[in-house]
mmCIF file of C-alpha atoms in Angstrom:
data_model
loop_
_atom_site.group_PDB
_atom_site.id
_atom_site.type_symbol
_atom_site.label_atom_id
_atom_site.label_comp_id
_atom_site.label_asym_id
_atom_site.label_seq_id
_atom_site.Cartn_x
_atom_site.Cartn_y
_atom_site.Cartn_z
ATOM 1 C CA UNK A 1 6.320 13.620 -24.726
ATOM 2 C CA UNK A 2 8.150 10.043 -24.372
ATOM 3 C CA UNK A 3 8.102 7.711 -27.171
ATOM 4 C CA UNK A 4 9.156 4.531 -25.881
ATOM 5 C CA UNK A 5 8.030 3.437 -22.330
ATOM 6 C CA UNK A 6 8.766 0.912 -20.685
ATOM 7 C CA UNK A 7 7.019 -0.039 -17.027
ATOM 8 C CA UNK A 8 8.094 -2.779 -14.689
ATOM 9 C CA UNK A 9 5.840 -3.350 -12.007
ATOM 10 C CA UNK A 10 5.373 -6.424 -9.958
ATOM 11 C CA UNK A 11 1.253 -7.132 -9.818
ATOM 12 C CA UNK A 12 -1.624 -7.251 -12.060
ATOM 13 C CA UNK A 13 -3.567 -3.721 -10.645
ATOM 14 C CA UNK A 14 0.070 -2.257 -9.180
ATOM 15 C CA UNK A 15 -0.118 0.241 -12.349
ATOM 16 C CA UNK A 16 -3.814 1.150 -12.251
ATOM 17 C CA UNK A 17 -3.804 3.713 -9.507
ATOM 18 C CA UNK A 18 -0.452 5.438 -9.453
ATOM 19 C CA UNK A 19 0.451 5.420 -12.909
ATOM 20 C CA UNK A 20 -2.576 4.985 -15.665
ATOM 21 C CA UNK A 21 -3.540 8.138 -16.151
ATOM 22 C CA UNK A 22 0.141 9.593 -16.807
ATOM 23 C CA UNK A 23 0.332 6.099 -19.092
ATOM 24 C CA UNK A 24 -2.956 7.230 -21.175
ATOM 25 C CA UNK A 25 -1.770 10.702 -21.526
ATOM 26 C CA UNK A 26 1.396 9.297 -22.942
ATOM 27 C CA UNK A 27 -0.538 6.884 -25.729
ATOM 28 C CA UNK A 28 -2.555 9.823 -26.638
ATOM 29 C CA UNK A 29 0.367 11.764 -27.265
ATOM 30 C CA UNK A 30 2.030 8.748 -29.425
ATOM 31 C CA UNK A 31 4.056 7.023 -27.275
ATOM 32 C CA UNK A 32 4.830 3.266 -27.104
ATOM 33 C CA UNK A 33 4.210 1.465 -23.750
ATOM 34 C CA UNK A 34 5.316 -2.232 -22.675
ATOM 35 C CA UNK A 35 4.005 -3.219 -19.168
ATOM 36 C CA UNK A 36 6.312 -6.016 -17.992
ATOM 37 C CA UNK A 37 4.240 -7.696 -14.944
ATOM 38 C CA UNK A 38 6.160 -9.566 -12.822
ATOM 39 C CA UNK A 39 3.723 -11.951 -11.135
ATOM 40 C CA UNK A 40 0.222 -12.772 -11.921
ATOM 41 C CA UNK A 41 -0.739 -11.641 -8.048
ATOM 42 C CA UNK A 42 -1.540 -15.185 -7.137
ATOM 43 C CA UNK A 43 -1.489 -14.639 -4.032
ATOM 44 C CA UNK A 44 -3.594 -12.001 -3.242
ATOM 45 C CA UNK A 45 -6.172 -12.182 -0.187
ATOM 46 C CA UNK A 46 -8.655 -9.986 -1.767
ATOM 47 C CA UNK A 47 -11.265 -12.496 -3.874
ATOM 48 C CA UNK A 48 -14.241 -10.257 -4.432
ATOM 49 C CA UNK A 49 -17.009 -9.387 -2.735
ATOM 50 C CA UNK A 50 -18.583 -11.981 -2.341
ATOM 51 C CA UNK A 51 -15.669 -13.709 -3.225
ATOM 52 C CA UNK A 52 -15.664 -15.234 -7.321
ATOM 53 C CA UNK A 53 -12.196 -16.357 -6.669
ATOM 54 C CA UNK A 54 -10.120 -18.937 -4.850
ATOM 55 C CA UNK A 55 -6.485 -19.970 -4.957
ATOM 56 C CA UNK A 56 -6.472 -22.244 -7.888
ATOM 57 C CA UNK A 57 -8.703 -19.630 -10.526
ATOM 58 C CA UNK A 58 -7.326 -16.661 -8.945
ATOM 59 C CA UNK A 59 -4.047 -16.767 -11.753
ATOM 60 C CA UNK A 60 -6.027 -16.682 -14.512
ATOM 61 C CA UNK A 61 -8.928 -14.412 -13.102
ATOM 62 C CA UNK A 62 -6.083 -11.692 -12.744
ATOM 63 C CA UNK A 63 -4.211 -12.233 -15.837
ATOM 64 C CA UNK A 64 -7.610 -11.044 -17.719
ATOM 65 C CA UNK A 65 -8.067 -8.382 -15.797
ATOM 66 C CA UNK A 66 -4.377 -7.221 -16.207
ATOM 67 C CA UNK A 67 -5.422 -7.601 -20.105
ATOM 68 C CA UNK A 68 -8.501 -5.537 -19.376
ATOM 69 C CA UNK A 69 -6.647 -3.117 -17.467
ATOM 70 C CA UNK A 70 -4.443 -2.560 -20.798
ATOM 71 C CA UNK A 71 -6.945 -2.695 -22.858
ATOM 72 C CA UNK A 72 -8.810 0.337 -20.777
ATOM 73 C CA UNK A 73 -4.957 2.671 -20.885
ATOM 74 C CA UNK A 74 -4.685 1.793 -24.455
ATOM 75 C CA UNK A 75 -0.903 -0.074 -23.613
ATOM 76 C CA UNK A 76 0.185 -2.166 -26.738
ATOM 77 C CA UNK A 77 2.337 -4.329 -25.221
ATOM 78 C CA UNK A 78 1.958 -6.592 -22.256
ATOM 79 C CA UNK A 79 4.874 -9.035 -21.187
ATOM 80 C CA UNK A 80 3.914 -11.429 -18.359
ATOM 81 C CA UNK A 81 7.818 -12.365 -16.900
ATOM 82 C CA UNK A 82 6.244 -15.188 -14.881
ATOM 83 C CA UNK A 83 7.755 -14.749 -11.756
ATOM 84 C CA UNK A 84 5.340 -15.947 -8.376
ATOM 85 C CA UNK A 85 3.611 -13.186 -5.749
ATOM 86 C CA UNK A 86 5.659 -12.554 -2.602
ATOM 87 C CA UNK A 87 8.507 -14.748 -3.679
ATOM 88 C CA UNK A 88 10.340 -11.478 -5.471
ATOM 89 C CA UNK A 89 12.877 -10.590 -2.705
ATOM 90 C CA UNK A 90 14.168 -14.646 -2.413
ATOM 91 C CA UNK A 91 14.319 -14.749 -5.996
ATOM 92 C CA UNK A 92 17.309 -15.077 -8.020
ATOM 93 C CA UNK A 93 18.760 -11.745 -8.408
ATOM 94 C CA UNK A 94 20.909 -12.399 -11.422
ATOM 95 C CA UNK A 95 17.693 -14.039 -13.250
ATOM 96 C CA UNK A 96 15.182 -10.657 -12.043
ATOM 97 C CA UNK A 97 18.511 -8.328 -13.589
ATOM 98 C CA UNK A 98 18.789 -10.696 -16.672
ATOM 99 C CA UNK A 99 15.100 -10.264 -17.779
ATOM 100 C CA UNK A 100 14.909 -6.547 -16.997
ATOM 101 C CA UNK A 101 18.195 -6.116 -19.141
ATOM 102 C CA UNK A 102 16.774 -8.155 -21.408
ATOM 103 C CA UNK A 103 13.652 -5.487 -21.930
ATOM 104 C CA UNK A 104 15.930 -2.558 -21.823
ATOM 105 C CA UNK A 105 17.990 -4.066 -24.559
ATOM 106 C CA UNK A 106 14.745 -4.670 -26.578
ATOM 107 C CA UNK A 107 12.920 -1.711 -26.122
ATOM 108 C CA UNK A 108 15.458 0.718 -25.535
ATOM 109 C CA UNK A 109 13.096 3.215 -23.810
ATOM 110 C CA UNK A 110 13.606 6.394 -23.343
ATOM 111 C CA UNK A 111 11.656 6.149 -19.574
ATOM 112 C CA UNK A 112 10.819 3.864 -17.793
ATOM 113 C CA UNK A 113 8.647 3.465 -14.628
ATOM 114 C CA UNK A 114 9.256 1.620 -11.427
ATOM 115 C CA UNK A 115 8.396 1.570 -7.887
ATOM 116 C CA UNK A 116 11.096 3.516 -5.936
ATOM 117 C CA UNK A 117 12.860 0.964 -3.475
ATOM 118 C CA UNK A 118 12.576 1.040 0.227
ATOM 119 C CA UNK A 119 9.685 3.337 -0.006
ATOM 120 C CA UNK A 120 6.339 0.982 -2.074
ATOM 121 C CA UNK A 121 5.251 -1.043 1.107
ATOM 122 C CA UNK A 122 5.399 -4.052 -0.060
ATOM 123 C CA UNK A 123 7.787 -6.079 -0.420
ATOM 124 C CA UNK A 124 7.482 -7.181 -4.252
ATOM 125 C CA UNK A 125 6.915 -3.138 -4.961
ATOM 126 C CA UNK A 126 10.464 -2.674 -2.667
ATOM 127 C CA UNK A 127 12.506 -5.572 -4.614
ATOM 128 C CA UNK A 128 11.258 -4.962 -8.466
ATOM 129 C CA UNK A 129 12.121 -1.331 -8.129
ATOM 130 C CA UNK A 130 15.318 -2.199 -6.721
ATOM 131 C CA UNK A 131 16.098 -4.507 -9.818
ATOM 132 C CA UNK A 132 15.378 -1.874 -12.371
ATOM 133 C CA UNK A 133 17.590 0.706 -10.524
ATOM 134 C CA UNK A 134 20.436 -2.157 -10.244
ATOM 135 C CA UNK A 135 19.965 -3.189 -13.553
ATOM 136 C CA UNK A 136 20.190 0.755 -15.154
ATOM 137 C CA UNK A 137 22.856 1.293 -12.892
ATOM 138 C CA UNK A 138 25.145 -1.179 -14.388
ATOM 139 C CA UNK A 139 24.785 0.627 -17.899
ATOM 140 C CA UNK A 140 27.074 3.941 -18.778
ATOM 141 C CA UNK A 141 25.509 7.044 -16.876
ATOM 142 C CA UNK A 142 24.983 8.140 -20.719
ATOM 143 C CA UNK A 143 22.831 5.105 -21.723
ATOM 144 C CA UNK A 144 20.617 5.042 -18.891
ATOM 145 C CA UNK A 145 16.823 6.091 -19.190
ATOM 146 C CA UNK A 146 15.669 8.503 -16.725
ATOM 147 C CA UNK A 147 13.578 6.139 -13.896
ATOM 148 C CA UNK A 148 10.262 7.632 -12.326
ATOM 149 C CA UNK A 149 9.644 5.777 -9.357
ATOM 150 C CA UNK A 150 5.779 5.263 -7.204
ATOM 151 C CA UNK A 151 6.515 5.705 -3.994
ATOM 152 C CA UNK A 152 3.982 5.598 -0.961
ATOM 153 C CA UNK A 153 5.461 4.191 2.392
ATOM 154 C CA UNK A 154 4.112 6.174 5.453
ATOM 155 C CA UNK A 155 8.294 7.702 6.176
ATOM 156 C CA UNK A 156 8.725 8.761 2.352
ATOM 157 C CA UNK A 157 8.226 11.655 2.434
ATOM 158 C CA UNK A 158 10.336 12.245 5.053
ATOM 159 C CA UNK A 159 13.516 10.291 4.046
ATOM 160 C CA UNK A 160 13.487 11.240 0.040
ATOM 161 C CA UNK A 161 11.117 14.535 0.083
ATOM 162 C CA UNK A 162 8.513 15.867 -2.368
ATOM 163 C CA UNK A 163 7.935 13.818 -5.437
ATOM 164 C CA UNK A 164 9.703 16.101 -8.368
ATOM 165 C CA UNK A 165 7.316 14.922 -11.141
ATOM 166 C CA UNK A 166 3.561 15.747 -10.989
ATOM 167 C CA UNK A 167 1.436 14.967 -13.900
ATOM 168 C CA UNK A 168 -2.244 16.423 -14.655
ATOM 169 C CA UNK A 169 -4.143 13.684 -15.760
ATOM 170 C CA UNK A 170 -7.386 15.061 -14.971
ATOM 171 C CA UNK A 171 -7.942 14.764 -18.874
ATOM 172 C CA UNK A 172 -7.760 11.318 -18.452
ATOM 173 C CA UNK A 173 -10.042 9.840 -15.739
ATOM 174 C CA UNK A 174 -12.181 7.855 -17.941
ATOM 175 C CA UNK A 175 -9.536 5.381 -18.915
ATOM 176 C CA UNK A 176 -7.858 5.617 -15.660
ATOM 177 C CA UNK A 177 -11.392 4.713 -13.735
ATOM 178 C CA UNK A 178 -12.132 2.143 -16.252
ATOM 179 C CA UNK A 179 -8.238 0.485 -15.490
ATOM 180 C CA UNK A 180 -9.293 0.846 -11.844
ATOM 181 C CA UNK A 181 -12.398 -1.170 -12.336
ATOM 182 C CA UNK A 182 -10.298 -3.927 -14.481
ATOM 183 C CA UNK A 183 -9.402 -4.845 -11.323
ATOM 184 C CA UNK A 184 -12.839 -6.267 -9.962
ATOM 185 C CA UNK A 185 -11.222 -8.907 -7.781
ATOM 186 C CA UNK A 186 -9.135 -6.896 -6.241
ATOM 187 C CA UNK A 187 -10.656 -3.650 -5.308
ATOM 188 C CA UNK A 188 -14.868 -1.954 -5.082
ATOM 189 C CA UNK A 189 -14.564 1.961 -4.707
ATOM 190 C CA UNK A 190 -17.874 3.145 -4.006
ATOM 191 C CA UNK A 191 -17.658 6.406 -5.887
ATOM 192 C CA UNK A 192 -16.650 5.148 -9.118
ATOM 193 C CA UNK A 193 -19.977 3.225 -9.852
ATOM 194 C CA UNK A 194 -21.694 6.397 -9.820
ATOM 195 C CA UNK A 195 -22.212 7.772 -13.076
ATOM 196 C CA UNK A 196 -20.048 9.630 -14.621
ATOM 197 C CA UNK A 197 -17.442 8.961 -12.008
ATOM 198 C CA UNK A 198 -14.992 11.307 -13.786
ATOM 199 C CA UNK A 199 -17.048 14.428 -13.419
ATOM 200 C CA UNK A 200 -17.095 13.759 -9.574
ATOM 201 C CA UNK A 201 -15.042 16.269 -7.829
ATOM 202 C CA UNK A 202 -14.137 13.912 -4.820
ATOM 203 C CA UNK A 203 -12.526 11.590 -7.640
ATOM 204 C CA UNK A 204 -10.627 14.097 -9.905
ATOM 205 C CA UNK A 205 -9.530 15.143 -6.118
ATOM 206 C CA UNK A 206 -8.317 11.605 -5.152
ATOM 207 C CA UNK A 207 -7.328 10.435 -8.750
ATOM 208 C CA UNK A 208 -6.257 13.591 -10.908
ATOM 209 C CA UNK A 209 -2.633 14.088 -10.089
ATOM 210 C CA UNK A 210 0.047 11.167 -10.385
ATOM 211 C CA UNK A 211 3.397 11.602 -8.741
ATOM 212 C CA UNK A 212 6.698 10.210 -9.517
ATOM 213 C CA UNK A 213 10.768 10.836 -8.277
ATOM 214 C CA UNK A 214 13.070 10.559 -10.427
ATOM 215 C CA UNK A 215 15.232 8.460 -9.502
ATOM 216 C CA UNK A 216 19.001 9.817 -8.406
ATOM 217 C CA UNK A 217 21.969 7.477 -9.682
ATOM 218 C CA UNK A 218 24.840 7.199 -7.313
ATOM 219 C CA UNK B 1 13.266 -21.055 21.992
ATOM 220 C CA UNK B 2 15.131 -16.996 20.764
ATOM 221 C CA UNK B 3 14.462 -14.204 19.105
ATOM 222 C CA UNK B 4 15.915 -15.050 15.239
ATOM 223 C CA UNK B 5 18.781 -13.735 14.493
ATOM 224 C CA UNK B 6 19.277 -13.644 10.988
ATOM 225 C CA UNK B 7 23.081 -14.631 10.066
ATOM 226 C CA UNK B 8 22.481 -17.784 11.979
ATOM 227 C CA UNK B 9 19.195 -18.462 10.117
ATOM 228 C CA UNK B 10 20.944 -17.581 6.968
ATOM 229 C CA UNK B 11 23.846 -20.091 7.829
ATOM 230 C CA UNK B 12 21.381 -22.658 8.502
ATOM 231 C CA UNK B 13 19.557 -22.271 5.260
ATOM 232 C CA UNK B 14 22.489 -22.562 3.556
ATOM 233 C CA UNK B 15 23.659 -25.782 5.228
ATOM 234 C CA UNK B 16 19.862 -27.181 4.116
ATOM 235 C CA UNK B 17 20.038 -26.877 0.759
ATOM 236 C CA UNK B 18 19.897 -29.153 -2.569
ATOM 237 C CA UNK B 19 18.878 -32.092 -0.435
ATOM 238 C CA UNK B 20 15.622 -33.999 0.489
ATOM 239 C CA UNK B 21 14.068 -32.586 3.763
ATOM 240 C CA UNK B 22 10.898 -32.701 5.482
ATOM 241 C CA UNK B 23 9.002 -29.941 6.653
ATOM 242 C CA UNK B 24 6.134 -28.693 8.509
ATOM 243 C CA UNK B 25 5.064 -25.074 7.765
ATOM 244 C CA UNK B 26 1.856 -23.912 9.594
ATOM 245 C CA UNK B 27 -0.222 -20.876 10.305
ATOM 246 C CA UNK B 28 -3.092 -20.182 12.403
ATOM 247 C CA UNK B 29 -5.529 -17.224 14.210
ATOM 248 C CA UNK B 30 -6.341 -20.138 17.037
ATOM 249 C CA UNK B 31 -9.188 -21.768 17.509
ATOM 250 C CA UNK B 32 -10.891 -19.662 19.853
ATOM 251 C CA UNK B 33 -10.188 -16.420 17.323
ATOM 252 C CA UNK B 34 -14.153 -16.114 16.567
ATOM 253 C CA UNK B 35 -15.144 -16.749 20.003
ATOM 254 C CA UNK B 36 -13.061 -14.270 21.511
ATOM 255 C CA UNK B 37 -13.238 -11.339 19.113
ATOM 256 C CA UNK B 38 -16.202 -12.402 16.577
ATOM 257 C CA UNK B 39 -15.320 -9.771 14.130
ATOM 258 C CA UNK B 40 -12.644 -12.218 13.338
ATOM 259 C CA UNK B 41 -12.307 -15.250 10.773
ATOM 260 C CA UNK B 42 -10.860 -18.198 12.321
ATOM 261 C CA UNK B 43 -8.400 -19.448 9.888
ATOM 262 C CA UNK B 44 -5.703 -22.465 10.176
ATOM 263 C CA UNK B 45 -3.862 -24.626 7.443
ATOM 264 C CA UNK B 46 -0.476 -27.037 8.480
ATOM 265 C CA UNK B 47 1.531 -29.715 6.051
ATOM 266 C CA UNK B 48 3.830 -31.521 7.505
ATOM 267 C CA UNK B 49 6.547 -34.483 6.663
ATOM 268 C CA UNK B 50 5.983 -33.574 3.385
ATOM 269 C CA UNK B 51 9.493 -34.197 1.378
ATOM 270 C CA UNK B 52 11.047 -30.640 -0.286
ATOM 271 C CA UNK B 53 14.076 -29.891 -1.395
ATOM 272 C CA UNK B 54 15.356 -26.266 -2.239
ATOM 273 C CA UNK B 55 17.941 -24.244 -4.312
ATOM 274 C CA UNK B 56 18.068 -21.252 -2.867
ATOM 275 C CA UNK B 57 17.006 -19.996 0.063
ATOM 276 C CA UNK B 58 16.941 -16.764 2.561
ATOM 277 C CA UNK B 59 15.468 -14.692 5.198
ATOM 278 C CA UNK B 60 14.211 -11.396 4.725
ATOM 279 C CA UNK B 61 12.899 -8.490 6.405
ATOM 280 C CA UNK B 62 14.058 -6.788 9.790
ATOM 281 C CA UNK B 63 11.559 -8.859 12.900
ATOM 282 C CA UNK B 64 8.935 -9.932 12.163
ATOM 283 C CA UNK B 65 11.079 -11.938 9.458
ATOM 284 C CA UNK B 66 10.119 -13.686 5.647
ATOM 285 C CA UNK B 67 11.411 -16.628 4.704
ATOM 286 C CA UNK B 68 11.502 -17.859 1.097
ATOM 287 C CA UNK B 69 12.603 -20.886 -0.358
ATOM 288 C CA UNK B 70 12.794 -21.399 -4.045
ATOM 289 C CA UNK B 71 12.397 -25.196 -5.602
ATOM 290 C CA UNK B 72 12.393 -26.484 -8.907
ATOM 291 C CA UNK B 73 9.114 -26.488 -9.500
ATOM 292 C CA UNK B 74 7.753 -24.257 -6.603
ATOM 293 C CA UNK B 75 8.050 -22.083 -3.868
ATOM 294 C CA UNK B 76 7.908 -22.418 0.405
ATOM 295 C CA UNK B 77 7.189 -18.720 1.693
ATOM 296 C CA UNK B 78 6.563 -17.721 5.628
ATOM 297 C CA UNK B 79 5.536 -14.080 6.700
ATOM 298 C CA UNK B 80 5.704 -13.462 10.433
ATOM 299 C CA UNK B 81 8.591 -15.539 11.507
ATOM 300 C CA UNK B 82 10.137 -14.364 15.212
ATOM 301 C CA UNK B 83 11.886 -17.075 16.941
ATOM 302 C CA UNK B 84 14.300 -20.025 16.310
ATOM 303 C CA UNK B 85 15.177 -23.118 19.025
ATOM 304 C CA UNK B 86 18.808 -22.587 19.128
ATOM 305 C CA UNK B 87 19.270 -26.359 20.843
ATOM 306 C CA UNK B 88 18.385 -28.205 17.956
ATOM 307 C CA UNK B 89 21.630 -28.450 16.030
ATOM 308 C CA UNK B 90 19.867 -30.863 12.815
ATOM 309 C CA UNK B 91 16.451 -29.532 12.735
ATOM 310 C CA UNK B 92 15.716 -25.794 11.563
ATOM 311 C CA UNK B 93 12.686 -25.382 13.950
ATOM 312 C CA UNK B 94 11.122 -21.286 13.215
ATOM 313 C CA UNK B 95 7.753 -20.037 14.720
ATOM 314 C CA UNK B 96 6.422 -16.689 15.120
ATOM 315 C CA UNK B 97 4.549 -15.577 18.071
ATOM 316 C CA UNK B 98 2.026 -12.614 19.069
ATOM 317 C CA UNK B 99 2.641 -10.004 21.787
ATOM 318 C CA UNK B 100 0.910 -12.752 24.105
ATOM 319 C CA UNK B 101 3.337 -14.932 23.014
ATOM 320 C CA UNK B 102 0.447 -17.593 21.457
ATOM 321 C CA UNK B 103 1.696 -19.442 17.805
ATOM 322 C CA UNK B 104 0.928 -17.962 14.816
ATOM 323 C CA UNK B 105 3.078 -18.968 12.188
ATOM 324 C CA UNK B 106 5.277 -22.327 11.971
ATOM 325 C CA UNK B 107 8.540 -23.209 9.383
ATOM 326 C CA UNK B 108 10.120 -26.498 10.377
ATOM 327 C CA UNK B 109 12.808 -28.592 8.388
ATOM 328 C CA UNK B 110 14.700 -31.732 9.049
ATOM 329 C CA UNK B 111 16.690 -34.410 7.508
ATOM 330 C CA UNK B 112 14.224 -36.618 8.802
ATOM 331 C CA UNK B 113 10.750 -37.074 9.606
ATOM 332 C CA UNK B 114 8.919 -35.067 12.416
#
């Protein structure tokens, strides 16, 4: 199991479907996880429904349930970088490379866990996953972590094939569901109000495998 | 008006930059968006002439293009962009239009007021 993980994702909910589960099974196993969240998702269009949220709360609204979120995978260590939704791929690339090397000088991890470039949708997902890659590419081959990228753009498939890392985390539903729900501006999934969500088969279906690629240096 | 290409928007960015500028950034469904289709929200917000100044600066994407302009204290960001009036040699005058061609998205700067 990994000791020292280190995540870099872009938005408050970007880990809790792809990448909690794998994240909880980690913690249980003793590892050390630092979520560095890019943005605080300000601006998201999704408010609730009915909508609790508007443009000016919204920040704050989503950092708690980031810290909820957390709370629910059992991460220690949350690092809000500060940068703004949707302004990633303008920003200073220099500055995004600085703050990631900055982490990886900290932390030293021995993975870390990214969205894979070109292939996340969006275009925040697209340019923090290229800054981790650029940023571990510029160390020695022999110093760099091994990166497990999310990928889940309609061509993916296609262009970079089957995911090559799979994990079970079928054992860990309950803090993955409870990560999901965090999230209560953002998302309602009928299912997972039911009770006991985790002992639905439709859920451990949709929700108990997470898949990664790791990610090929040049 | 032409479809953006983006070196030349890029270029013209650039040649914005660290200085005062006005600018008028808009988007909207229409007004008759709910009374044509009433499954849809009719939704429409514009600024304009107010006074921005940037430090960086670029356009993004491969048509429909981003724009994203980074200040000292806050960002200008446009989704949607597809055309640029290629006679207006001082103003950077961007829209982006539907299939039909209507408005739907607006990024204008200038030296001086619209």
């Amino acid at each position: 199991m990994e000791q020292r993980i280190l995540v870099v994702l872009p938005h408050p909910d970007d880990e809790c479907f792809g990448i909690s589960g794998t994240l909880a099974k980690h913690i249980a196993a003793g590892a050390q996880v630092t979520y560095a969240c890019l943005t605080l998702g300000e601006r998201a269009r999704n408010m609730g429904n009915p909508p609790f949220a508007n443009r000016i709360t919204l920040p704050q609204i989503r950092k708690g349930e980031l810290e909820q979120s957390c709370k629910a995978i059992g991460i220690q260590d949350l690092r809000l970088l500060g940068f703004h939704d949707k302004t990633l791929e303008f920003e200073d690339q220099d500055l995004l490379d600085l703050k990631i090397g900055e982490l990886l000088a900290e932390l030293n991890p021995t993975l870390v866990i990214t969205f894979f470039p070109g292939f996340a949708v969006h275009p925040d997902h697209d340019a923090t996953g290229a800054a981790v890659v650029r940023t571990i590419g510029k160390l020695q081959p022999s110093a760099r972590p091994p990166v497990h990228c999310l990928a889940f753009s309609h061509n993916h498939q296609e262009s970079i094939g089957a995911p090559d890392v799979l994990v079970d985390v079928s054992e860990f539903l309950q803090q993955k569901i409870a990560s999901v729900l965090s999230h209560r501006s953002q998302f309602y999934v009928p299912q997972l109000f039911e009770k006991n969500p985790h002992k639905n088969r439709e859920v451990q279906e949709r929700f108990g495998t997470e898949r990664f690629y790791t990610y090929k240096f040049a | 008006m032409l479809p953006i290409q983006n070196v030349e928007i890029q270029n013209r960015i650039d040649s914005l930059k660290d200085q005062d500028l006005y600018i008028h950034l808009e988007l909207t469904t229409g007004a008759y968006a709910a009374h044509n289709d009433s499954t849809k929200h009719p939704a429409a917000n514009f600024i304009t002439n107010a006074l921005i100044r940037y430090g960086i600066g670029s356009i993004s994407g491969n048509g429909p293009y981003r724009v994203g302009l980074k200040m000292e204290k806050g960002w200008i960001y446009a989704e949607g962009l597809t055309h640029y009036d290629e006679t207006d040699a001082e103003r950077l005058i961007m829209a982006g239009h539907d299939s039909s061609g209507k408005l739907v998205v607006a990024l204008q700067l200038s030296r001086e007021p619209f």
